[in-house]
Tab-separated table of C-alpha atoms in Angstrom:
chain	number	residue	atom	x	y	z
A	1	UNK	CA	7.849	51.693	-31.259
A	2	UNK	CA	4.372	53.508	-30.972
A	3	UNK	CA	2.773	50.013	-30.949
A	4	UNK	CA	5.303	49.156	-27.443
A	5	UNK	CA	4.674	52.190	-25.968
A	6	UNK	CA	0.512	51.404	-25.883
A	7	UNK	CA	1.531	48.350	-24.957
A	8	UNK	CA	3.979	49.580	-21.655
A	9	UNK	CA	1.272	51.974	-20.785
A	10	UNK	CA	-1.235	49.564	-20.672
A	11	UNK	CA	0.446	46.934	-18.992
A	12	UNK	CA	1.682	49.867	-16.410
A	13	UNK	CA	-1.607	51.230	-16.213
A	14	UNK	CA	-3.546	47.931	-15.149
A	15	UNK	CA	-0.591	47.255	-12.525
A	16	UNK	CA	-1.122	51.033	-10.523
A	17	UNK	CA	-4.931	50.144	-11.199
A	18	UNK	CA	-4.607	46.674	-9.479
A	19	UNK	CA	-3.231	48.167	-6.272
A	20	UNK	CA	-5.942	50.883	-5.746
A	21	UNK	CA	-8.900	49.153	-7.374
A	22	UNK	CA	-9.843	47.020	-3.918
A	23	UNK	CA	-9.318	50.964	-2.077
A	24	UNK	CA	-11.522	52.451	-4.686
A	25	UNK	CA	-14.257	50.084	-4.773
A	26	UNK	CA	-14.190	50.394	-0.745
A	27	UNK	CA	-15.453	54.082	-1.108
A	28	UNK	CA	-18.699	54.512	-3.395
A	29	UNK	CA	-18.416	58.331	-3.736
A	30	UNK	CA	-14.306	58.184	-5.092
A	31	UNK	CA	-15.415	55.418	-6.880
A	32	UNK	CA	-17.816	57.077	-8.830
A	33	UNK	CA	-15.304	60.416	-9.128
A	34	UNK	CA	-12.878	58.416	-10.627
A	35	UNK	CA	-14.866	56.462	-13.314
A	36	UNK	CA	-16.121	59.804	-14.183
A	37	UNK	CA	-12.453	60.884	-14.763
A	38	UNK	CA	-12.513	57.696	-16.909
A	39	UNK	CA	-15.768	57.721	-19.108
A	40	UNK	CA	-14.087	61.944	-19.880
A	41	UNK	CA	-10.567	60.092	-20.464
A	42	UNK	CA	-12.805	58.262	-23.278
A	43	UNK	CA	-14.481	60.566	-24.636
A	44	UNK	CA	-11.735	62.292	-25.165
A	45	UNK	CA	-9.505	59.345	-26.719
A	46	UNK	CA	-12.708	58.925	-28.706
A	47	UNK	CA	-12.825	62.467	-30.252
A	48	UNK	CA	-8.699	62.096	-31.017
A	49	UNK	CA	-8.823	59.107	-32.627
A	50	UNK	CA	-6.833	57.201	-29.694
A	51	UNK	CA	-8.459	53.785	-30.275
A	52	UNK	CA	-5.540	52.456	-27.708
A	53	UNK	CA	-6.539	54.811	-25.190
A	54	UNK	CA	-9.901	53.851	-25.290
A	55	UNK	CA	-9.572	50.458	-25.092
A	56	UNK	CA	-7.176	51.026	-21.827
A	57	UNK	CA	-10.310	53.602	-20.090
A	58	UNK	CA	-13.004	50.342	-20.966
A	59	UNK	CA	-10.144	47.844	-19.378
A	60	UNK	CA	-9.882	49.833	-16.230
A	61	UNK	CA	-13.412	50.469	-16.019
A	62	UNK	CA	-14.030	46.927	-16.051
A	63	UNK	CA	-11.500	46.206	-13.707
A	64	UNK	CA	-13.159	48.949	-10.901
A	65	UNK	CA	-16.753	47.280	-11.690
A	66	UNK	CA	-15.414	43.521	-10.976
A	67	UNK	CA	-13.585	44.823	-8.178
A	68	UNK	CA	-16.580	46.754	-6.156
A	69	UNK	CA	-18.891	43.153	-6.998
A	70	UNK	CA	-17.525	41.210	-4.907
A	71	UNK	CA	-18.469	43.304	-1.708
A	72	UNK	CA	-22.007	42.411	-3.396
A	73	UNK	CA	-21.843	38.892	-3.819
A	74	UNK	CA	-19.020	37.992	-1.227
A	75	UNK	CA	-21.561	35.106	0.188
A	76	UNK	CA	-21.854	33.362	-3.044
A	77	UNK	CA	-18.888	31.650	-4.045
A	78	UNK	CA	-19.778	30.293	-7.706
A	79	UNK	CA	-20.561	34.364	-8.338
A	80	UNK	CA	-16.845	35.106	-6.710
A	81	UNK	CA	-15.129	32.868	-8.837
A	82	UNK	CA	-16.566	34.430	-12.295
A	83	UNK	CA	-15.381	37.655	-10.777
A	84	UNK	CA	-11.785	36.375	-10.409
A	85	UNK	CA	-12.573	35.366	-14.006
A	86	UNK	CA	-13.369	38.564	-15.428
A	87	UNK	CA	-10.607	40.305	-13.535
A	88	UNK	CA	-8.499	37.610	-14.732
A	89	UNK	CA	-9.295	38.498	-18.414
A	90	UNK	CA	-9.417	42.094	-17.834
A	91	UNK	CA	-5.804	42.099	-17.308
A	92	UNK	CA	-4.906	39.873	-21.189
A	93	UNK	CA	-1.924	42.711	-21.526
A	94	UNK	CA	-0.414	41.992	-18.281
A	95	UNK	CA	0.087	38.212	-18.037
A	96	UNK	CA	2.014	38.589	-14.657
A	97	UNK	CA	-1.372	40.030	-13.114
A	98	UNK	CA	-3.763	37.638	-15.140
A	99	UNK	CA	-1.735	34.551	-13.622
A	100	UNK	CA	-2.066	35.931	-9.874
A	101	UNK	CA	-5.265	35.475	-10.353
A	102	UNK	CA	-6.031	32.426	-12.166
A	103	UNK	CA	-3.289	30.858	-9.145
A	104	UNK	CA	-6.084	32.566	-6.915
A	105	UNK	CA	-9.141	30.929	-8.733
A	106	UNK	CA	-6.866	27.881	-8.593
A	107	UNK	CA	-5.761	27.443	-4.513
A	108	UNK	CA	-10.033	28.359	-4.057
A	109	UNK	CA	-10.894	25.649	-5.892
A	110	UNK	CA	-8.578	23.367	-4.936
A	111	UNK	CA	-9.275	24.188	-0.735
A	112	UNK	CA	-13.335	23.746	-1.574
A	113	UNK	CA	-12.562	20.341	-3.753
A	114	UNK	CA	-13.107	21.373	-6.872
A	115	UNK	CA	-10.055	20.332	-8.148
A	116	UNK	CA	-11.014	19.790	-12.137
A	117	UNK	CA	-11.909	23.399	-12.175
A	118	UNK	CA	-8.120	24.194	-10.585
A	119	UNK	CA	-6.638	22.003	-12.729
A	120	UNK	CA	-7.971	23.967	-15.792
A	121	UNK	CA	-6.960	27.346	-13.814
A	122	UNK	CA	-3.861	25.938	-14.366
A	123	UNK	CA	-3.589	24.988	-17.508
A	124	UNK	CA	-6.771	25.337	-20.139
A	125	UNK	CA	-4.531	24.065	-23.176
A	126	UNK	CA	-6.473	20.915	-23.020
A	127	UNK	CA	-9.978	22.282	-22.761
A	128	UNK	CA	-12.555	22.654	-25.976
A	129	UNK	CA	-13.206	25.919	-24.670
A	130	UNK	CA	-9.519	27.670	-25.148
A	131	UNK	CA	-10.523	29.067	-28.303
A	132	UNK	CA	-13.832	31.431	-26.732
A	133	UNK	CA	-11.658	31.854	-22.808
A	134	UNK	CA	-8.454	32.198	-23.642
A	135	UNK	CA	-7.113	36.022	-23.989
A	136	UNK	CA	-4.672	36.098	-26.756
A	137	UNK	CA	-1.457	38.498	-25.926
A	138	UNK	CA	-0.912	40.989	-28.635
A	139	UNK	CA	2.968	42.222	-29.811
A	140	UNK	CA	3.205	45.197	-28.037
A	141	UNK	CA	3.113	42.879	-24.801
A	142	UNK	CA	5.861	44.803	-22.751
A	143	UNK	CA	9.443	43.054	-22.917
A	144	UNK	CA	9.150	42.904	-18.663
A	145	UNK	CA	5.445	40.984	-19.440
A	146	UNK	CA	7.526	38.411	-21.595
A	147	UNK	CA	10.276	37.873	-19.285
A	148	UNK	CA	7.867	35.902	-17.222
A	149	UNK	CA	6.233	34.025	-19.681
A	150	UNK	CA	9.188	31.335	-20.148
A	151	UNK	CA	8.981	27.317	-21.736
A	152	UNK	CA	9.780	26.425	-17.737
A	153	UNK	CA	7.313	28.991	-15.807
A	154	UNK	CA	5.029	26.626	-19.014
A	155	UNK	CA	6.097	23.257	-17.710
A	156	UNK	CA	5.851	23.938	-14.176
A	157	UNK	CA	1.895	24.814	-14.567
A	158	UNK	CA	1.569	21.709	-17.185
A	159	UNK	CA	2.751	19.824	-14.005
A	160	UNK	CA	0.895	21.336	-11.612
A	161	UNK	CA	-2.908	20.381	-13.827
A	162	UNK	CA	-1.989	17.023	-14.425
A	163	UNK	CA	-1.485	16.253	-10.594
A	164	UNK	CA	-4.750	17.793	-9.715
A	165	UNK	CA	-6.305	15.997	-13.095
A	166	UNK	CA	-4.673	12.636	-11.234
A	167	UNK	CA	-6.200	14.218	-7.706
A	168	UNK	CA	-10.070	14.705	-9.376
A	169	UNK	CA	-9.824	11.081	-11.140
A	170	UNK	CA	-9.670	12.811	-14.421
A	171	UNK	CA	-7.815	10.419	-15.754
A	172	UNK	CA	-7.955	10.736	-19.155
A	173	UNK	CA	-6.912	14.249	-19.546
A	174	UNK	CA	-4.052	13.394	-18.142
A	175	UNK	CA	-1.344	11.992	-21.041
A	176	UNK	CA	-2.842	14.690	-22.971
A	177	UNK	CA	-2.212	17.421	-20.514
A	178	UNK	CA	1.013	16.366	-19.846
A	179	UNK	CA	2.180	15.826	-23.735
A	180	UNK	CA	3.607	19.518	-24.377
A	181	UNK	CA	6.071	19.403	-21.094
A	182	UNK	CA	7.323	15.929	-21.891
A	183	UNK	CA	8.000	17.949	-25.619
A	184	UNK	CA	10.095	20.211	-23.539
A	185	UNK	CA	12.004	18.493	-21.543
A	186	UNK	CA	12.725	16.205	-24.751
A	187	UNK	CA	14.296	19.257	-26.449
A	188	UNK	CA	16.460	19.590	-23.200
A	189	UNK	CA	17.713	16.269	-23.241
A	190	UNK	CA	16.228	15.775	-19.815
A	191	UNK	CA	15.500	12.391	-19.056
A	192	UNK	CA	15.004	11.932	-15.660
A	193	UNK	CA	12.012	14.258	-15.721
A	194	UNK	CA	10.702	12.343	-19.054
A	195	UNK	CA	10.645	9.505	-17.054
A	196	UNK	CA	8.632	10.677	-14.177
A	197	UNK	CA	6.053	12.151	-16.416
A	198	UNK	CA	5.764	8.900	-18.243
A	199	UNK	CA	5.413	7.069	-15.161
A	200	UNK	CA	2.470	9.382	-14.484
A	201	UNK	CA	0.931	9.248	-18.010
A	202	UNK	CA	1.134	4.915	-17.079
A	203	UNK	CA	-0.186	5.221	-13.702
A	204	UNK	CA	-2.881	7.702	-14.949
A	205	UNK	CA	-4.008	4.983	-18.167
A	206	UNK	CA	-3.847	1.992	-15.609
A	207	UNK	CA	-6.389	3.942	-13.393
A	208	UNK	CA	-8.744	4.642	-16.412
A	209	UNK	CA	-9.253	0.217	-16.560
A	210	UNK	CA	-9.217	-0.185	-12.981
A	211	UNK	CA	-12.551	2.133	-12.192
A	212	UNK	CA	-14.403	2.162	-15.064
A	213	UNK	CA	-17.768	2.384	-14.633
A	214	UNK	CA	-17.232	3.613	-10.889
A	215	UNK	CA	-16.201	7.124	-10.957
A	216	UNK	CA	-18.589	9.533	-10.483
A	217	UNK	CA	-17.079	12.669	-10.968
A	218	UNK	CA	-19.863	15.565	-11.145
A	219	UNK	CA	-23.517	16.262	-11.175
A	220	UNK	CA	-25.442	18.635	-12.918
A	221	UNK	CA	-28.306	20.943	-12.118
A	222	UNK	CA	-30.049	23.821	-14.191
A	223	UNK	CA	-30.197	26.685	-11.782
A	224	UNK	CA	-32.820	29.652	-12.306
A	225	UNK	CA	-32.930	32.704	-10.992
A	226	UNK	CA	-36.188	34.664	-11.126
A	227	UNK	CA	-37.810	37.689	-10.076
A	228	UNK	CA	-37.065	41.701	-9.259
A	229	UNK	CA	-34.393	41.061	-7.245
A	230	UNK	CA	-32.152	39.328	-9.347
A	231	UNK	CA	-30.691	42.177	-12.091
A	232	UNK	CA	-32.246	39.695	-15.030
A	233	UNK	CA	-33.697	36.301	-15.424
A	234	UNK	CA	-30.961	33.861	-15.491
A	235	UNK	CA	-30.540	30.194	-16.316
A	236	UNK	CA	-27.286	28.557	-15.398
A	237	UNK	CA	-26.080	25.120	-15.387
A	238	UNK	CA	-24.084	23.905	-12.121
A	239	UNK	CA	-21.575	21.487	-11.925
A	240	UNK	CA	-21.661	19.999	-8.613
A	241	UNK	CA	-19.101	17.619	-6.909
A	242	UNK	CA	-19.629	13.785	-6.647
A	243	UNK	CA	-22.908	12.722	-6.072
A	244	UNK	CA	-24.072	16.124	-4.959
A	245	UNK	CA	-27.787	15.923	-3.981
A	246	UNK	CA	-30.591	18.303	-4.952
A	247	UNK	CA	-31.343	19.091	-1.504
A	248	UNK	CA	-27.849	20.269	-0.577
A	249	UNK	CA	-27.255	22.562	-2.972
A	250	UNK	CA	-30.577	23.876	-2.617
A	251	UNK	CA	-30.023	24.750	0.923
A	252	UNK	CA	-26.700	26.243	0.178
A	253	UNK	CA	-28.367	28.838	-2.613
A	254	UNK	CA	-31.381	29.388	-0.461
A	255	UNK	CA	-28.746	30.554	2.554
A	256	UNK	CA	-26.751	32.175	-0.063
A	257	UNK	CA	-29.854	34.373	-1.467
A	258	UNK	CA	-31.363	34.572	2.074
A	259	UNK	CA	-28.240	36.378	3.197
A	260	UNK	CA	-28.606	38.842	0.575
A	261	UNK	CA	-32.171	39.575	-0.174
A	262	UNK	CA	-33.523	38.258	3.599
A	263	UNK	CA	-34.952	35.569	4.455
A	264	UNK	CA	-38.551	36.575	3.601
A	265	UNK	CA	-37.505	36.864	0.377
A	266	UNK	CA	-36.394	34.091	-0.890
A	267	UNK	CA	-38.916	31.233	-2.733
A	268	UNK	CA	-37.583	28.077	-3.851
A	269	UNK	CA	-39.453	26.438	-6.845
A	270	UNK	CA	-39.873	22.917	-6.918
A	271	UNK	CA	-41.715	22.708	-9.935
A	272	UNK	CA	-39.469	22.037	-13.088
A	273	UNK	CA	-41.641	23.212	-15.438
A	274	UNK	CA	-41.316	26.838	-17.410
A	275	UNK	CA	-41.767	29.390	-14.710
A	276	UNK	CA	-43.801	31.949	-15.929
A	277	UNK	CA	-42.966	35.291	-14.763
A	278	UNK	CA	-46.079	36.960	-14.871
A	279	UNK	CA	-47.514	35.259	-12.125
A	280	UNK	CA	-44.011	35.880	-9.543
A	281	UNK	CA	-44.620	38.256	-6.736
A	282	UNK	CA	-42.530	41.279	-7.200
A	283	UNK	CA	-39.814	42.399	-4.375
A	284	UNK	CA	-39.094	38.340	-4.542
A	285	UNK	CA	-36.268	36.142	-5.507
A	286	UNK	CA	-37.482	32.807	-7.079
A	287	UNK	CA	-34.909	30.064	-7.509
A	288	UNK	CA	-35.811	26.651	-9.117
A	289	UNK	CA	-33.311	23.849	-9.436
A	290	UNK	CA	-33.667	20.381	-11.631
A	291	UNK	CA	-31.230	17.789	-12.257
A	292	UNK	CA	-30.169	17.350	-15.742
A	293	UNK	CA	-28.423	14.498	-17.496
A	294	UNK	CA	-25.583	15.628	-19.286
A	295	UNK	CA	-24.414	14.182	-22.844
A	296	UNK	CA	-20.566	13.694	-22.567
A	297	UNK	CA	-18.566	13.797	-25.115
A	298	UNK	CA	-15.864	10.097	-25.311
A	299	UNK	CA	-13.334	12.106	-26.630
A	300	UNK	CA	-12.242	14.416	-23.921
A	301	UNK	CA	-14.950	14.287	-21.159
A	302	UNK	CA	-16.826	17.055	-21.757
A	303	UNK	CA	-19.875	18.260	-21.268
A	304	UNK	CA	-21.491	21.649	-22.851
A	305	UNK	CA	-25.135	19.460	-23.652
A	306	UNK	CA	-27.536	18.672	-21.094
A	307	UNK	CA	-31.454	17.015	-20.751
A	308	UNK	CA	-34.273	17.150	-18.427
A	309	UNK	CA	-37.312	15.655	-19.006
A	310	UNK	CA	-40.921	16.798	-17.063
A	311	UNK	CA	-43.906	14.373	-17.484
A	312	UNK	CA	-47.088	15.735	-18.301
A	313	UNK	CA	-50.300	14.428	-19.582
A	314	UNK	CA	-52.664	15.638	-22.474
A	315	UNK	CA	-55.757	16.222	-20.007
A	316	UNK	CA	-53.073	18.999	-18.178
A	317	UNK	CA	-52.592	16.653	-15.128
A	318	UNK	CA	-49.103	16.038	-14.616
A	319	UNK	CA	-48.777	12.157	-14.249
A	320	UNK	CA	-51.252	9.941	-15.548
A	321	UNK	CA	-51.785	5.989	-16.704
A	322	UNK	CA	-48.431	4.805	-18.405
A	323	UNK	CA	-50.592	4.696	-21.674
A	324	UNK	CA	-51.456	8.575	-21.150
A	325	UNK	CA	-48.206	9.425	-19.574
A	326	UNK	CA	-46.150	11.853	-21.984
A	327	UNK	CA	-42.866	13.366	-21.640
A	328	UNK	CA	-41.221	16.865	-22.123
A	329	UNK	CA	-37.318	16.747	-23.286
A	330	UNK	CA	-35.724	19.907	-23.208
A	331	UNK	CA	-32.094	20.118	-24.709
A	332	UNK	CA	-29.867	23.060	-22.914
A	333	UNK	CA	-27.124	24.137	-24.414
A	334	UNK	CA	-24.178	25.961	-22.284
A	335	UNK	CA	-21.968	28.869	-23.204
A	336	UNK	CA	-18.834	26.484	-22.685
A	337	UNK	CA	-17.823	23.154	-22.120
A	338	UNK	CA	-17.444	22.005	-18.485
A	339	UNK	CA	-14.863	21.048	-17.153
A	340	UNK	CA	-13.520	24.470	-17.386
A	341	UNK	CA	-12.113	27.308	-14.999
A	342	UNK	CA	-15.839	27.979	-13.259
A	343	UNK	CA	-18.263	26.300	-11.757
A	344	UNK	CA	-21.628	27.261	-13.094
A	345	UNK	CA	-22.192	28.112	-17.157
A	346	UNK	CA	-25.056	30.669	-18.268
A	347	UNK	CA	-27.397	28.457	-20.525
A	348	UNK	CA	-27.495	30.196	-24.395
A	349	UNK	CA	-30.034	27.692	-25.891
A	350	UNK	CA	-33.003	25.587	-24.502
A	351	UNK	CA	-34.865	23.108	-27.258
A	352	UNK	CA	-38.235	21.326	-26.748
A	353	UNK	CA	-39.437	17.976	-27.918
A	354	UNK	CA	-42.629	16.458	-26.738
A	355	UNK	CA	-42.510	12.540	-26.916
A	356	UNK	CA	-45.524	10.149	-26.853
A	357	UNK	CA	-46.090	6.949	-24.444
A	358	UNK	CA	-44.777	4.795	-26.996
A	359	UNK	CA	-41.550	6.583	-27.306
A	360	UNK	CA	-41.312	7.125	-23.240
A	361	UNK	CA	-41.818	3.791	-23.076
A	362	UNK	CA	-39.092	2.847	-25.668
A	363	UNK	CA	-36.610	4.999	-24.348
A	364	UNK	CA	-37.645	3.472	-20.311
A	365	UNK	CA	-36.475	0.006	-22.128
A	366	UNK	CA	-33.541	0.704	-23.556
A	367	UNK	CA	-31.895	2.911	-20.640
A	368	UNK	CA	-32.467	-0.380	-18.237
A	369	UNK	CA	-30.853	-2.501	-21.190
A	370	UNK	CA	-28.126	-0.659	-21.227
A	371	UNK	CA	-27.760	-0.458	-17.111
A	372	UNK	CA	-27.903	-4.646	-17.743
A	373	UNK	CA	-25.478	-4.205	-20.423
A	374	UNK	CA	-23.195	-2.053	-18.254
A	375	UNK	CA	-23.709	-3.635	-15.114
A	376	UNK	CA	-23.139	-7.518	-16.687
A	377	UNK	CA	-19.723	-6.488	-18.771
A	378	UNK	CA	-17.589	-4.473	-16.133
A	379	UNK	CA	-14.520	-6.209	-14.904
A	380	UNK	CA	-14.964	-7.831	-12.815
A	381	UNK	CA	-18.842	-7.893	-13.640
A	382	UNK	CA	-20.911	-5.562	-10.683
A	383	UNK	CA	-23.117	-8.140	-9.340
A	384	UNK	CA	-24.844	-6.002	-6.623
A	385	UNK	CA	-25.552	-3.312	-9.303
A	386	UNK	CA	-27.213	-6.084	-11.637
A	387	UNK	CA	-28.873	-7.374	-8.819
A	388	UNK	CA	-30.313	-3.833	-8.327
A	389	UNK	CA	-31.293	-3.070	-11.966
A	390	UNK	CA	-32.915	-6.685	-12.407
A	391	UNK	CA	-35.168	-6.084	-9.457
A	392	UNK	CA	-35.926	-2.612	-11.170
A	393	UNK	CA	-37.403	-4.184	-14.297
A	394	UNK	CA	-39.785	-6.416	-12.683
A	395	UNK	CA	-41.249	-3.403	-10.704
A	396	UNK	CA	-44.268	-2.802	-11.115
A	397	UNK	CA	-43.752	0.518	-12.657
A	398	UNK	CA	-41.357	-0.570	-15.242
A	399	UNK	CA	-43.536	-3.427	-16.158
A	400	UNK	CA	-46.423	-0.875	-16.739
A	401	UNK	CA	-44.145	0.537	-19.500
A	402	UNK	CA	-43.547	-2.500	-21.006
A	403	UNK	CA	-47.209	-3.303	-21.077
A	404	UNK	CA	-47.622	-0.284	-22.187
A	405	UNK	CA	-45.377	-0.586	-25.595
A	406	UNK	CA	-47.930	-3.472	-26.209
A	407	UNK	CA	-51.107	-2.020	-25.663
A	408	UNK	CA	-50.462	1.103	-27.882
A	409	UNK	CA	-48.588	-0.744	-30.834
A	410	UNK	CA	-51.892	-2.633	-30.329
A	411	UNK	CA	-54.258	0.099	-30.597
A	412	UNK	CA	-52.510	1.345	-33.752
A	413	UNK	CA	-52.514	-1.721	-35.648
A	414	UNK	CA	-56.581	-1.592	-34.348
């Protein structure tokens, strides 16, 4: 009984919250008033024991900071949509709230065209990243709270990702997403809808065969954000629609941070190498972008692994002869797996390797084998794309690395 009654007050609590918060957050000076009634509230719950009450003051605090962000950041729409995130999982004891606004995150995504990020607003039961995201509702959930949580409300939303799975060419996670609603309607005896989702698990594995090898889905771009301006120094990966080039979403940041900071302010990097932050002007914003390959996992299409690679040369020079020419491969590892219910992931890990003209030239080789490879056994076989890579290898550039694997094995066996 004690344990329901947190668990109503909570859930009660969040709800009044939710209709004042955007009011609040409007006026700095009642804002600050009332999270001063709060912090009190806490250390009062602290001094009583009240663990419950304390955790309610941090939810509602966090709930008032999310809300009076966005006023911040309203120009940036990757930073918008990890607000609706956190205000998402600041309300994990009132699931009616929390699933306005993943719906929210959901109709933005799918009106900008991200549609695999929708999808997983939707329904994240298929995504390697449910066990970190995912808010798990504890028993004193409010018997009004689990009224809407029902098997259909469920089967509804399963539909609802695997038509925008279909709509982002996704095609794969499709079956999968839709295997717990055919489970339900099975129980029910419902056949008619069995059938239509089985029709759209076939249509979905027909699609897979009929454009492999030409989907291309996303593209990927480290994203850092330097300087006094920014709160910290931050490293992000961004998943960008398509064939999304380097120069568009460049603009779009540099208009985004222009907006906020001015548009004196604002430097764009085009180096790719380790900024180092002693030598950034302060009262700047610095913002460097590189395209990095991500490694994808077969089994469900993820990505939470990517690799750049900057050239640079022993003498300091950054390109020299193909025999001199050495490589920098840094591994970055993400907080989560894209695809998932954002855009852009806050890198956690970044690993160095250093590899020497022989292996650069190895691994030139064997990426435009495997194009060949690709290229010669699609069905039918892509006979403007082999034409393309062929041409490639007899470059003169690519031939330089092959001489190049010659000359050095040479020299060593010298």
């Amino acid at each position: 009984a004690v344990a329901g009654c947190a668990g109503r007050l909570h859930s009660q609590a969040m709800v009044a919250l939710a209709g004042q918060a955007e009011r609040l957050s409007a006026s700095p000076a009642r804002l600050r008033r009332f999270e001063a009634c709060l912090r009190l509230l806490r250390r009062l719950a602290d001094g009583g024991g009240s663990g419950d009450l304390g955790r309610l003051c941090d939810s509602l605090l966090a709930v008032l900071r999310t809300t009076a962000a966005f006023a911040l950041h309203r120009g940036n729409p990757e930073m918008c949509v990890d607000l609706h995130w956190r205000l998402a999982n600041s309300y994990s004891h009132t699931p009616s709230l929390r699933l306005t606004y993943l719906r929210n995150m959901a109709e933005r995504h799918a009106e900008a065209g991200h549609l695999s990020e929708a999808a997983f607003c939707a329904f994240a039961g298929l995504s390697p990243n449910i066990e970190q995201f995912e808010q798990r509702f504890g028993d004193d959930l409010p018997q009004e709270e689990r009224d809407g949580c029902s098997p259909e409300g469920l089967a509804d939303l399963i539909q609802q990702a695997a038509d925008l799975l279909a709509r982002a060419e996704r095609y794969e996670l499709v079956a999968p997403c839709l295997r717990p609603a055919l489970a339900f309607h099975e129980a029910r005896r419902d056949y008619a809808r069995q059938a239509a989702l089985y029709e759209q698990c076939a249509a979905a594995c027909k699609a897979v065969g009929s454009t492999r090898g030409k989907r291309f889905l996303e593209t990927f771009y480290r994203v850092g954000l330097y300087g006094d301006l920014f709160e910290e120094k931050q490293v992000f990966v961004y998943k960008e629609p398509g064939l999304t080039r380097l120069a568009e979403l460049a603009d779009r940041l540099r208009a985004v941070y222009e907006a906020r900071f001015g548009a004196d302010k604002v430097t764009m990097l085009t180096d790719s190498g380790e900024v180092d932050d002693t030598k950034l002007e302060s009262g700047r914003a610095y913002v460097q972008i590189t395209y990095v390959q991500a490694e994808t996992s077969e089994a469900d299409g993820s990505s939470r692994h990517f690799v750049l690679e900057t050239p640079f040369t022993r003498s300091g020079e950054r390109h020299g002869s193909v025999e001199d020419q050495w490589r920098r491969r840094t591994r970055l590892t993400a907080e989560a797996a894209f695809p998932t219910v954002v855009k852009r992931l806050r890198v956690i890990r970044s690993e160095h390797e250093d590899l020497s003209p022989l292996a650069v030239a190895v691994l030139e080789l064997r990426a435009a084998a495997a194009k060949i490879r690709s290229a010669a056994e699609a069905e039918p076989p892509d006979m403007k794309r082999l034409q393309m890579v062929l041409q490639g290898c007899l470059a003169t550039q690519v031939r330089g690395w092959l001489w190049s694997c010659f000359g050095i094995h040479a020299r060593i066996l010298d």
